[in-house]
mmCIF file of C-alpha atoms in Angstrom:
data_model
loop_
_atom_site.group_PDB
_atom_site.id
_atom_site.type_symbol
_atom_site.label_atom_id
_atom_site.label_comp_id
_atom_site.label_asym_id
_atom_site.label_seq_id
_atom_site.Cartn_x
_atom_site.Cartn_y
_atom_site.Cartn_z
ATOM 1 C CA MET A 1029 136.652 34.891 34.610
ATOM 2 C CA ARG A 1030 135.583 35.680 31.348
ATOM 3 C CA ILE A 1031 133.640 38.595 30.704
ATOM 4 C CA LEU A 1032 131.925 40.631 27.797
ATOM 5 C CA VAL A 1033 132.069 44.434 27.904
ATOM 6 C CA THR A 1034 129.474 45.985 24.987
ATOM 7 C CA GLY A 1035 130.243 49.454 24.219
ATOM 8 C CA ALA A 1036 133.776 49.690 25.006
ATOM 9 C CA SER A 1037 134.433 52.596 23.024
ATOM 10 C CA GLY A 1038 131.524 54.641 24.764
ATOM 11 C CA VAL A 1039 132.209 57.054 27.538
ATOM 12 C CA VAL A 1040 131.372 54.510 30.298
ATOM 13 C CA GLY A 1041 132.127 51.434 28.366
ATOM 14 C CA THR A 1042 135.896 52.788 27.641
ATOM 15 C CA GLU A 1043 136.430 53.240 31.692
ATOM 16 C CA VAL A 1044 134.497 49.927 32.520
ATOM 17 C CA ALA A 1045 136.850 48.055 30.237
ATOM 18 C CA GLU A 1046 139.824 49.677 31.483
ATOM 19 C CA ARG A 1047 139.361 48.846 35.169
ATOM 20 C CA LEU A 1048 138.208 45.558 34.974
ATOM 21 C CA THR A 1049 141.289 44.879 32.900
ATOM 22 C CA ALA A 1050 143.530 46.529 35.559
ATOM 23 C CA ASP A 1051 141.641 44.672 38.124
ATOM 24 C CA THR A 1052 141.818 41.128 36.794
ATOM 25 C CA ALA A 1053 145.088 41.547 35.120
ATOM 26 C CA GLY A 1054 144.459 38.901 32.892
ATOM 27 C CA PRO A 1055 143.390 38.187 29.141
ATOM 28 C CA GLY A 1056 139.528 37.273 30.066
ATOM 29 C CA ILE A 1057 138.038 40.549 28.870
ATOM 30 C CA VAL A 1058 136.527 40.739 25.350
ATOM 31 C CA ARG A 1059 135.337 43.957 24.512
ATOM 32 C CA THR A 1060 133.004 45.330 21.421
ATOM 33 C CA ALA A 1061 132.274 48.170 19.566
ATOM 34 C CA ARG A 1062 130.074 49.104 16.645
ATOM 35 C CA ARG A 1063 133.351 49.899 14.630
ATOM 36 C CA ALA A 1064 136.671 48.546 14.862
ATOM 37 C CA ALA A 1065 139.770 50.381 16.263
ATOM 38 C CA GLY A 1066 142.307 50.224 13.103
ATOM 39 C CA GLY A 1067 145.806 49.523 14.813
ATOM 40 C CA ALA A 1068 144.798 49.088 18.143
ATOM 41 C CA ASP A 1069 146.623 46.133 20.176
ATOM 42 C CA PRO A 1070 144.997 43.202 18.841
ATOM 43 C CA LEU A 1071 144.387 41.950 22.733
ATOM 44 C CA THR A 1072 142.681 44.751 24.075
ATOM 45 C CA ALA A 1073 141.007 46.215 20.991
ATOM 46 C CA PRO A 1074 137.180 46.039 20.575
ATOM 47 C CA VAL A 1075 135.751 43.027 18.569
ATOM 48 C CA PRO A 1076 133.764 45.108 15.677
ATOM 49 C CA TRP A 1077 129.837 43.840 16.426
ATOM 50 C CA ASP A 1078 126.838 46.287 15.071
ATOM 51 C CA ILE A 1079 124.497 44.731 17.908
ATOM 52 C CA GLY A 1080 121.012 43.730 16.518
ATOM 53 C CA ALA A 1081 121.663 44.540 13.185
ATOM 54 C CA ALA A 1082 124.257 41.706 12.323
ATOM 55 C CA PRO A 1083 125.146 38.167 13.912
ATOM 56 C CA ALA A 1084 127.213 38.057 16.641
ATOM 57 C CA PRO A 1085 131.067 37.276 15.879
ATOM 58 C CA ASP A 1086 132.345 34.007 16.133
ATOM 59 C CA LEU A 1087 134.638 34.776 18.792
ATOM 60 C CA LEU A 1088 131.748 35.747 21.059
ATOM 61 C CA THR A 1089 129.522 32.906 20.856
ATOM 62 C CA ASP A 1090 132.399 29.815 20.897
ATOM 63 C CA ARG A 1091 132.115 29.508 24.907
ATOM 64 C CA PRO A 1092 129.959 30.408 28.017
ATOM 65 C CA TRP A 1093 130.473 33.902 29.521
ATOM 66 C CA ASP A 1094 130.884 34.452 33.106
ATOM 67 C CA VAL A 1095 129.754 37.811 33.090
ATOM 68 C CA ILE A 1096 128.373 40.375 30.290
ATOM 69 C CA VAL A 1097 128.692 43.884 31.419
ATOM 70 C CA HIS A 1098 126.203 45.597 28.702
ATOM 71 C CA THR A 1099 126.916 49.451 28.316
ATOM 72 C CA ALA A 1100 126.344 49.783 24.897
ATOM 73 C CA ALA A 1101 123.093 52.374 24.174
ATOM 74 C CA SER A 1102 121.928 54.885 22.393
ATOM 75 C CA THR A 1103 121.364 57.843 24.995
ATOM 76 C CA ARG A 1104 119.921 60.553 22.699
ATOM 77 C CA TRP A 1105 116.943 62.016 24.149
ATOM 78 C CA THR A 1106 114.941 62.596 20.828
ATOM 79 C CA MET A 1107 114.621 59.218 19.593
ATOM 80 C CA THR A 1108 111.329 58.512 18.117
ATOM 81 C CA ARG A 1109 109.789 54.830 20.173
ATOM 82 C CA GLN A 1110 110.544 52.828 17.018
ATOM 83 C CA GLU A 1111 114.599 54.311 17.347
ATOM 84 C CA ALA A 1112 114.756 53.832 20.766
ATOM 85 C CA THR A 1113 113.222 50.072 20.240
ATOM 86 C CA ASP A 1114 116.178 49.194 17.692
ATOM 87 C CA ALA A 1115 118.740 51.163 19.177
ATOM 88 C CA ASN A 1116 118.280 49.947 22.814
ATOM 89 C CA ILE A 1117 115.388 47.279 23.295
ATOM 90 C CA ARG A 1118 116.429 45.026 20.187
ATOM 91 C CA THR A 1119 120.264 45.078 20.935
ATOM 92 C CA LEU A 1120 119.760 44.163 24.579
ATOM 93 C CA ARG A 1121 118.018 41.244 23.392
ATOM 94 C CA ALA A 1122 120.882 40.096 20.840
ATOM 95 C CA VAL A 1123 123.295 40.677 23.642
ATOM 96 C CA LEU A 1124 121.239 38.058 26.178
ATOM 97 C CA ALA A 1125 121.200 35.698 23.664
ATOM 98 C CA LEU A 1126 124.879 35.321 24.452
ATOM 99 C CA ALA A 1127 124.069 34.843 28.289
ATOM 100 C CA GLY A 1128 123.664 31.284 29.730
ATOM 101 C CA PRO A 1129 121.812 30.431 32.896
ATOM 102 C CA ASP A 1130 125.153 30.898 34.904
ATOM 103 C CA THR A 1131 125.860 34.176 33.367
ATOM 104 C CA HIS A 1132 125.569 37.247 35.546
ATOM 105 C CA VAL A 1133 124.257 40.044 33.787
ATOM 106 C CA VAL A 1134 125.324 43.409 34.675
ATOM 107 C CA HIS A 1135 123.111 46.073 32.494
ATOM 108 C CA VAL A 1136 123.652 49.669 32.282
ATOM 109 C CA SER A 1137 120.591 51.495 32.828
ATOM 110 C CA THR A 1138 119.587 55.394 33.685
ATOM 111 C CA ALA A 1139 118.673 56.836 37.140
ATOM 112 C CA TYR A 1140 115.978 58.568 35.512
ATOM 113 C CA VAL A 1141 113.805 55.681 35.096
ATOM 114 C CA GLY A 1142 113.266 56.133 38.667
ATOM 115 C CA GLY A 1143 112.564 59.312 40.481
ATOM 116 C CA VAL A 1144 109.728 62.060 40.264
ATOM 117 C CA ARG A 1145 108.782 63.440 36.673
ATOM 118 C CA ALA A 1146 106.591 66.274 36.592
ATOM 119 C CA PRO A 1147 104.014 66.406 34.183
ATOM 120 C CA GLU A 1148 105.753 69.039 32.118
ATOM 121 C CA ASP A 1149 108.687 67.031 31.770
ATOM 122 C CA LEU A 1150 106.758 64.499 29.772
ATOM 123 C CA ARG A 1151 106.849 64.452 25.932
ATOM 124 C CA GLY A 1152 103.702 62.234 24.781
ATOM 125 C CA GLU A 1153 101.398 59.233 25.359
ATOM 126 C CA GLU A 1154 104.115 56.903 23.366
ATOM 127 C CA PHE A 1155 106.336 56.999 26.213
ATOM 128 C CA GLU A 1156 103.845 55.775 28.571
ATOM 129 C CA GLY A 1157 104.993 58.264 31.522
ATOM 130 C CA TYR A 1158 108.900 58.970 30.619
ATOM 131 C CA ARG A 1159 110.466 61.877 29.258
ATOM 132 C CA ASN A 1160 111.422 60.575 26.241
ATOM 133 C CA GLY A 1161 112.039 57.458 23.840
ATOM 134 C CA TYR A 1162 115.784 56.687 25.891
ATOM 135 C CA GLU A 1163 113.920 56.509 29.361
ATOM 136 C CA TRP A 1164 110.961 54.573 28.055
ATOM 137 C CA SER A 1165 113.401 52.217 26.596
ATOM 138 C CA LYS A 1166 115.745 51.606 29.666
ATOM 139 C CA ALA A 1167 112.654 51.080 31.703
ATOM 140 C CA ALA A 1168 111.748 48.179 29.319
ATOM 141 C CA CYS A 1169 115.365 46.770 28.922
ATOM 142 C CA GLU A 1170 115.285 46.659 32.879
ATOM 143 C CA GLU A 1171 112.454 44.446 32.771
ATOM 144 C CA ILE A 1172 113.316 42.358 30.156
ATOM 145 C CA VAL A 1173 116.858 41.854 32.240
ATOM 146 C CA ALA A 1174 114.915 40.730 35.346
ATOM 147 C CA GLY A 1175 111.911 39.101 33.859
ATOM 148 C CA GLU A 1176 113.692 36.916 31.010
ATOM 149 C CA HIS A 1177 117.408 36.681 31.844
ATOM 150 C CA ARG A 1178 117.844 32.957 33.526
ATOM 151 C CA GLY A 1179 120.730 33.578 35.558
ATOM 152 C CA PRO A 1180 121.796 36.584 37.935
ATOM 153 C CA ALA A 1181 121.557 40.276 37.226
ATOM 154 C CA THR A 1182 122.612 43.446 38.288
ATOM 155 C CA ILE A 1183 121.310 46.488 36.946
ATOM 156 C CA VAL A 1184 123.370 50.055 37.480
ATOM 157 C CA ARG A 1185 121.607 53.265 37.455
ATOM 158 C CA PRO A 1186 124.001 55.937 36.747
ATOM 159 C CA PRO A 1187 122.455 59.628 36.744
ATOM 160 C CA LEU A 1188 124.119 62.486 34.279
ATOM 161 C CA VAL A 1189 127.859 61.587 33.840
ATOM 162 C CA LEU A 1190 130.873 63.850 34.143
ATOM 163 C CA GLY A 1191 134.508 63.507 34.435
ATOM 164 C CA ARG A 1192 136.809 61.816 36.775
ATOM 165 C CA ARG A 1193 137.041 62.684 40.019
ATOM 166 C CA GLY A 1194 140.060 63.414 40.297
ATOM 167 C CA ASP A 1195 140.987 65.597 36.639
ATOM 168 C CA GLY A 1196 137.847 65.654 34.977
ATOM 169 C CA ALA A 1197 138.809 63.549 32.344
ATOM 170 C CA ILE A 1198 136.452 61.802 30.389
ATOM 171 C CA GLY A 1199 136.072 59.838 26.905
ATOM 172 C CA ARG A 1200 133.907 62.214 25.106
ATOM 173 C CA PHE A 1201 132.357 65.304 25.533
ATOM 174 C CA SER A 1202 128.846 64.798 24.981
ATOM 175 C CA GLY A 1203 125.445 65.268 26.820
ATOM 176 C CA PRO A 1204 125.922 67.484 29.702
ATOM 177 C CA TYR A 1205 128.764 68.947 27.939
ATOM 178 C CA SER A 1206 126.746 70.845 25.679
ATOM 179 C CA LEU A 1207 125.724 73.429 28.184
ATOM 180 C CA PHE A 1208 129.403 74.666 28.865
ATOM 181 C CA PRO A 1209 129.825 76.443 25.194
ATOM 182 C CA ALA A 1210 126.479 77.567 25.208
ATOM 183 C CA LEU A 1211 127.115 79.760 28.173
ATOM 184 C CA VAL A 1212 130.641 80.727 26.884
ATOM 185 C CA SER A 1213 129.226 81.746 23.503
ATOM 186 C CA GLY A 1214 125.976 83.413 25.198
ATOM 187 C CA LEU A 1215 123.577 81.205 23.298
ATOM 188 C CA ALA A 1216 122.520 79.901 26.988
ATOM 189 C CA ALA A 1217 121.040 83.583 27.602
ATOM 190 C CA VAL A 1218 118.958 81.879 30.363
ATOM 191 C CA VAL A 1219 118.416 78.838 32.407
ATOM 192 C CA VAL A 1220 115.250 77.359 32.392
ATOM 193 C CA GLY A 1221 114.229 75.163 35.629
ATOM 194 C CA ASP A 1222 113.894 75.897 39.475
ATOM 195 C CA PRO A 1223 116.831 77.528 40.954
ATOM 196 C CA ASP A 1224 116.516 74.972 44.278
ATOM 197 C CA GLY A 1225 115.839 71.882 42.302
ATOM 198 C CA TYR A 1226 118.130 69.093 42.429
ATOM 199 C CA ALA A 1227 120.752 68.503 39.568
ATOM 200 C CA GLU A 1228 122.288 64.739 39.910
ATOM 201 C CA ILE A 1229 125.594 64.226 38.278
ATOM 202 C CA ALA A 1230 128.222 61.560 39.104
ATOM 203 C CA PRO A 1231 132.174 61.067 37.839
ATOM 204 C CA VAL A 1232 132.366 58.507 35.211
ATOM 205 C CA ASP A 1233 135.573 56.663 37.288
ATOM 206 C CA GLU A 1234 132.955 56.327 40.041
ATOM 207 C CA VAL A 1235 130.287 54.943 37.441
ATOM 208 C CA ALA A 1236 132.730 52.058 36.156
ATOM 209 C CA GLU A 1237 134.051 51.257 40.040
ATOM 210 C CA VAL A 1238 130.083 50.030 40.617
ATOM 211 C CA ILE A 1239 129.836 48.502 37.408
ATOM 212 C CA ALA A 1240 133.275 46.862 37.778
ATOM 213 C CA GLY A 1241 132.466 45.896 41.485
ATOM 214 C CA ALA A 1242 129.405 44.209 40.625
ATOM 215 C CA ALA A 1243 131.263 42.117 37.501
ATOM 216 C CA LEU A 1244 133.596 40.889 39.888
ATOM 217 C CA GLY A 1245 131.839 40.533 42.876
ATOM 218 C CA THR A 1246 129.282 37.672 43.990
ATOM 219 C CA PRO A 1247 126.249 37.510 41.811
ATOM 220 C CA PRO A 1248 123.064 37.948 43.245
ATOM 221 C CA GLY A 1249 120.296 35.854 43.993
ATOM 222 C CA ALA A 1250 117.897 37.802 42.640
ATOM 223 C CA PRO A 1251 117.511 40.850 40.378
ATOM 224 C CA ARG A 1252 119.584 44.034 41.997
ATOM 225 C CA THR A 1253 119.608 47.411 41.295
ATOM 226 C CA GLU A 1254 122.179 49.799 42.450
ATOM 227 C CA VAL A 1255 121.418 53.783 42.078
ATOM 228 C CA ILE A 1256 124.349 56.074 41.877
ATOM 229 C CA SER A 1257 123.411 59.611 43.466
ATOM 230 C CA ALA A 1258 124.559 61.984 45.492
ATOM 231 C CA GLY A 1259 121.026 61.921 47.221
ATOM 232 C CA GLN A 1260 120.062 64.871 49.532
ATOM 233 C CA ASP A 1261 123.702 66.183 49.109
ATOM 234 C CA SER A 1262 122.646 66.784 45.411
ATOM 235 C CA MET A 1263 123.527 70.049 43.820
ATOM 236 C CA ARG A 1264 120.614 72.641 43.425
ATOM 237 C CA LEU A 1265 120.177 73.938 39.776
ATOM 238 C CA SER A 1266 121.632 77.056 40.905
ATOM 239 C CA ASP A 1267 124.827 75.902 42.387
ATOM 240 C CA LEU A 1268 125.710 73.922 39.071
ATOM 241 C CA VAL A 1269 125.282 76.887 37.263
ATOM 242 C CA ARG A 1270 127.230 79.037 39.258
ATOM 243 C CA ILE A 1271 130.187 76.619 39.534
ATOM 244 C CA THR A 1272 130.199 76.234 36.043
ATOM 245 C CA CYS A 1273 130.542 79.851 35.573
ATOM 246 C CA ASP A 1274 132.689 80.466 38.407
ATOM 247 C CA THR A 1275 135.468 77.576 36.761
ATOM 248 C CA LEU A 1276 134.752 79.038 33.244
ATOM 249 C CA ASN A 1277 135.587 82.527 34.505
ATOM 250 C CA ALA A 1278 138.735 81.430 36.425
ATOM 251 C CA PHE A 1279 140.058 79.651 33.253
ATOM 252 C CA ARG A 1280 139.225 83.076 31.511
ATOM 253 C CA ALA A 1281 140.745 85.227 34.030
ATOM 254 C CA GLU A 1282 144.265 83.072 33.882
ATOM 255 C CA HIS A 1283 144.125 83.951 30.139
ATOM 256 C CA GLY A 1284 143.575 87.432 30.608
ATOM 257 C CA VAL A 1285 139.984 86.899 28.729
ATOM 258 C CA ASP A 1286 136.767 89.334 30.509
ATOM 259 C CA PRO A 1287 134.588 87.000 32.338
ATOM 260 C CA ILE A 1288 131.262 85.569 31.238
ATOM 261 C CA ALA A 1289 128.271 86.716 33.157
ATOM 262 C CA GLN A 1290 125.870 83.948 34.726
ATOM 263 C CA PRO A 1291 122.416 83.747 33.082
ATOM 264 C CA PRO A 1292 119.594 84.316 35.110
ATOM 265 C CA THR A 1293 116.991 81.194 35.521
ATOM 266 C CA VAL A 1294 113.303 81.309 34.504
ATOM 267 C CA SER A 1295 110.839 78.863 36.077
ATOM 268 C CA THR A 1296 109.864 76.317 33.311
ATOM 269 C CA ASP A 1297 106.187 77.581 33.109
ATOM 270 C CA SER A 1298 107.004 81.086 32.541
ATOM 271 C CA TRP A 1299 109.491 79.760 29.854
ATOM 272 C CA ASN A 1300 106.740 77.509 28.021
ATOM 273 C CA ARG A 1301 103.775 80.098 28.362
ATOM 274 C CA PHE A 1302 105.760 83.479 27.675
ATOM 275 C CA PHE A 1303 109.301 83.193 26.830
ATOM 276 C CA LEU A 1304 108.971 79.952 24.446
ATOM 277 C CA PRO A 1305 106.369 81.594 22.290
ATOM 278 C CA LEU A 1306 108.506 84.905 21.952
ATOM 279 C CA ALA A 1307 112.110 82.853 21.133
ATOM 280 C CA ALA A 1308 109.828 80.833 18.605
ATOM 281 C CA GLN A 1309 109.022 84.340 16.668
ATOM 282 C CA TRP A 1310 111.811 86.762 17.094
ATOM 283 C CA LEU A 1311 115.168 84.434 17.845
ATOM 284 C CA SER A 1312 117.427 83.450 15.017
ATOM 285 C CA PRO A 1313 117.868 80.005 13.836
ATOM 286 C CA VAL A 1314 121.169 79.518 15.742
ATOM 287 C CA GLN A 1315 119.315 80.927 18.820
ATOM 288 C CA GLN A 1316 116.458 78.878 18.293
ATOM 289 C CA GLU A 1317 118.358 75.219 18.080
ATOM 290 C CA ALA A 1318 120.502 76.442 20.782
ATOM 291 C CA VAL A 1319 116.696 76.721 22.692
ATOM 292 C CA LYS A 1320 115.584 73.071 22.094
ATOM 293 C CA LEU A 1321 118.942 71.711 23.126
ATOM 294 C CA LEU A 1322 118.918 73.391 26.507
ATOM 295 C CA ALA A 1323 115.294 72.529 27.031
ATOM 296 C CA MET A 1324 116.034 69.125 26.869
ATOM 297 C CA PHE A 1325 118.078 69.274 30.412
ATOM 298 C CA GLN A 1326 115.294 71.293 32.203
ATOM 299 C CA SER A 1327 114.124 68.301 33.760
ATOM 300 C CA TYR A 1328 117.278 66.749 34.569
ATOM 301 C CA THR A 1329 118.737 69.515 36.374
ATOM 302 C CA SER A 1330 115.710 70.876 38.437
ATOM 303 C CA MET A 1331 114.361 67.753 40.097
ATOM 304 C CA SER A 1332 111.830 68.116 42.722
ATOM 305 C CA GLU A 1333 113.341 65.074 44.855
ATOM 306 C CA PRO A 1334 116.567 63.434 44.358
ATOM 307 C CA PHE A 1335 117.412 60.069 43.881
ATOM 308 C CA GLU A 1336 117.739 57.423 46.830
ATOM 309 C CA PRO A 1337 121.415 56.170 46.331
ATOM 310 C CA THR A 1338 122.850 52.566 46.853
ATOM 311 C CA ARG A 1339 126.073 54.204 45.911
ATOM 312 C CA LYS A 1340 126.632 57.633 47.285
ATOM 313 C CA VAL A 1341 128.421 60.548 45.328
ATOM 314 C CA ALA A 1342 130.393 62.647 47.550
ATOM 315 C CA ASP A 1343 130.928 66.254 46.824
ATOM 316 C CA PRO A 1344 129.196 66.664 43.418
ATOM 317 C CA GLY A 1345 130.420 70.352 43.329
ATOM 318 C CA GLY A 1346 133.957 69.061 43.160
ATOM 319 C CA VAL A 1347 133.065 66.564 40.097
ATOM 320 C CA MET A 1348 131.159 69.637 38.088
ATOM 321 C CA ALA A 1349 134.186 71.679 38.683
ATOM 322 C CA ALA A 1350 136.847 69.519 37.555
ATOM 323 C CA SER A 1351 134.967 68.280 34.826
ATOM 324 C CA VAL A 1352 134.203 71.958 33.716
ATOM 325 C CA LEU A 1353 138.101 72.631 33.909
ATOM 326 C CA HIS A 1354 139.211 69.706 31.968
ATOM 327 C CA TRP A 1355 136.501 70.741 28.887
ATOM 328 C CA ALA A 1356 138.032 74.163 29.258
ATOM 329 C CA ARG A 1357 141.736 73.001 28.721
ATOM 330 C CA SER A 1358 140.877 70.400 26.026
ATOM 331 C CA LYS A 1359 139.109 73.027 24.438
ATOM 332 C CA PRO A 1360 140.737 76.280 24.978
ATOM 333 C CA ARG A 1361 139.107 78.246 21.984
ATOM 334 C CA GLN A 1362 135.779 77.702 22.758
ATOM 335 C CA ALA A 1363 136.405 78.211 26.461
ATOM 336 C CA LEU A 1364 138.110 81.468 25.524
ATOM 337 C CA GLY A 1365 135.529 82.854 23.292
ATOM 338 C CA ARG A 1366 133.711 85.746 22.873
ATOM 339 C CA THR A 1367 130.169 86.293 24.136
ATOM 340 C CA VAL A 1368 127.415 87.308 21.896
ATOM 341 C CA PRO A 1369 124.409 88.355 23.578
ATOM 342 C CA TRP A 1370 120.935 87.221 22.109
ATOM 343 C CA THR A 1371 119.685 89.703 19.281
ATOM 344 C CA LEU A 1372 116.020 89.788 18.084
ATOM 345 C CA ILE A 1373 115.349 89.204 14.603
ATOM 346 C CA ASP A 1374 112.330 90.436 12.620
ATOM 347 C CA ALA A 1375 110.395 87.167 11.843
ATOM 348 C CA ALA A 1376 107.889 89.250 9.540
#
């Protein structure tokens, strides 16, 4: 079986490629990445391909693919519509050009294409009812895969991705990991959202397991969607913050460092109507940047309803704790850093 994995240097792509290689025990896995890894094993090194910006290398076009696993994507929530089109939609079309009528396309999307979005979550008409350009482009990609690909297709929708269930390991600290140093440093002086809102996460190894299972399994007769979620057993926002702070403080206690305080929670409405205008006027530039960064997580960590899973995540709190601990052990200077409370400046 010949399987192409795009985005094989990314958080999910790395895990998927490793699992597929282990499960197939053969040379049929080909990986692509935007940049080649110098000095890597030529049998497993990704083929360099800037998808959508450069033609596909001959190695990728010489024979039909049995399966294409498309994990390559830009997950930035700050993309404009055009940036999201270039980063995600154009790249998908370039990848689909390699697929034949019998190729099973396994497309990695995001769970946030579905679910409930509150009016305050939305960021303008250009994204057509989605929170941002990332979500909007992923929704468009799902339509393209289901409607234009001539062969079998599986769409996999993970939520926020954290480290492996057992040890919390992950290829790169990005996305939700920006919360951890913000809590330690004091830049996350408040948490904005509904304490009882749902916060969906999934361990990267289980996300990869679903994707690899789809790639190696029987292709579906009609487009199939897999949703990875804890459903009604998801953490609430208050759980996420408590587990994160408790895990960080246990690590700090082991090293003789004072604990951090768990920040209070402020409702989104109160924050946007009252606190945010004050923050823009009185906080320092660094604090204001932290406010903007953390604001992106508001609607992702306090959803009014959880997703309905086809693959259920068990014990998400345990996954959260393992991920925080792995980050702390990997970044001890940050995890053991000194907390600096917010201070107001005179904007006049």
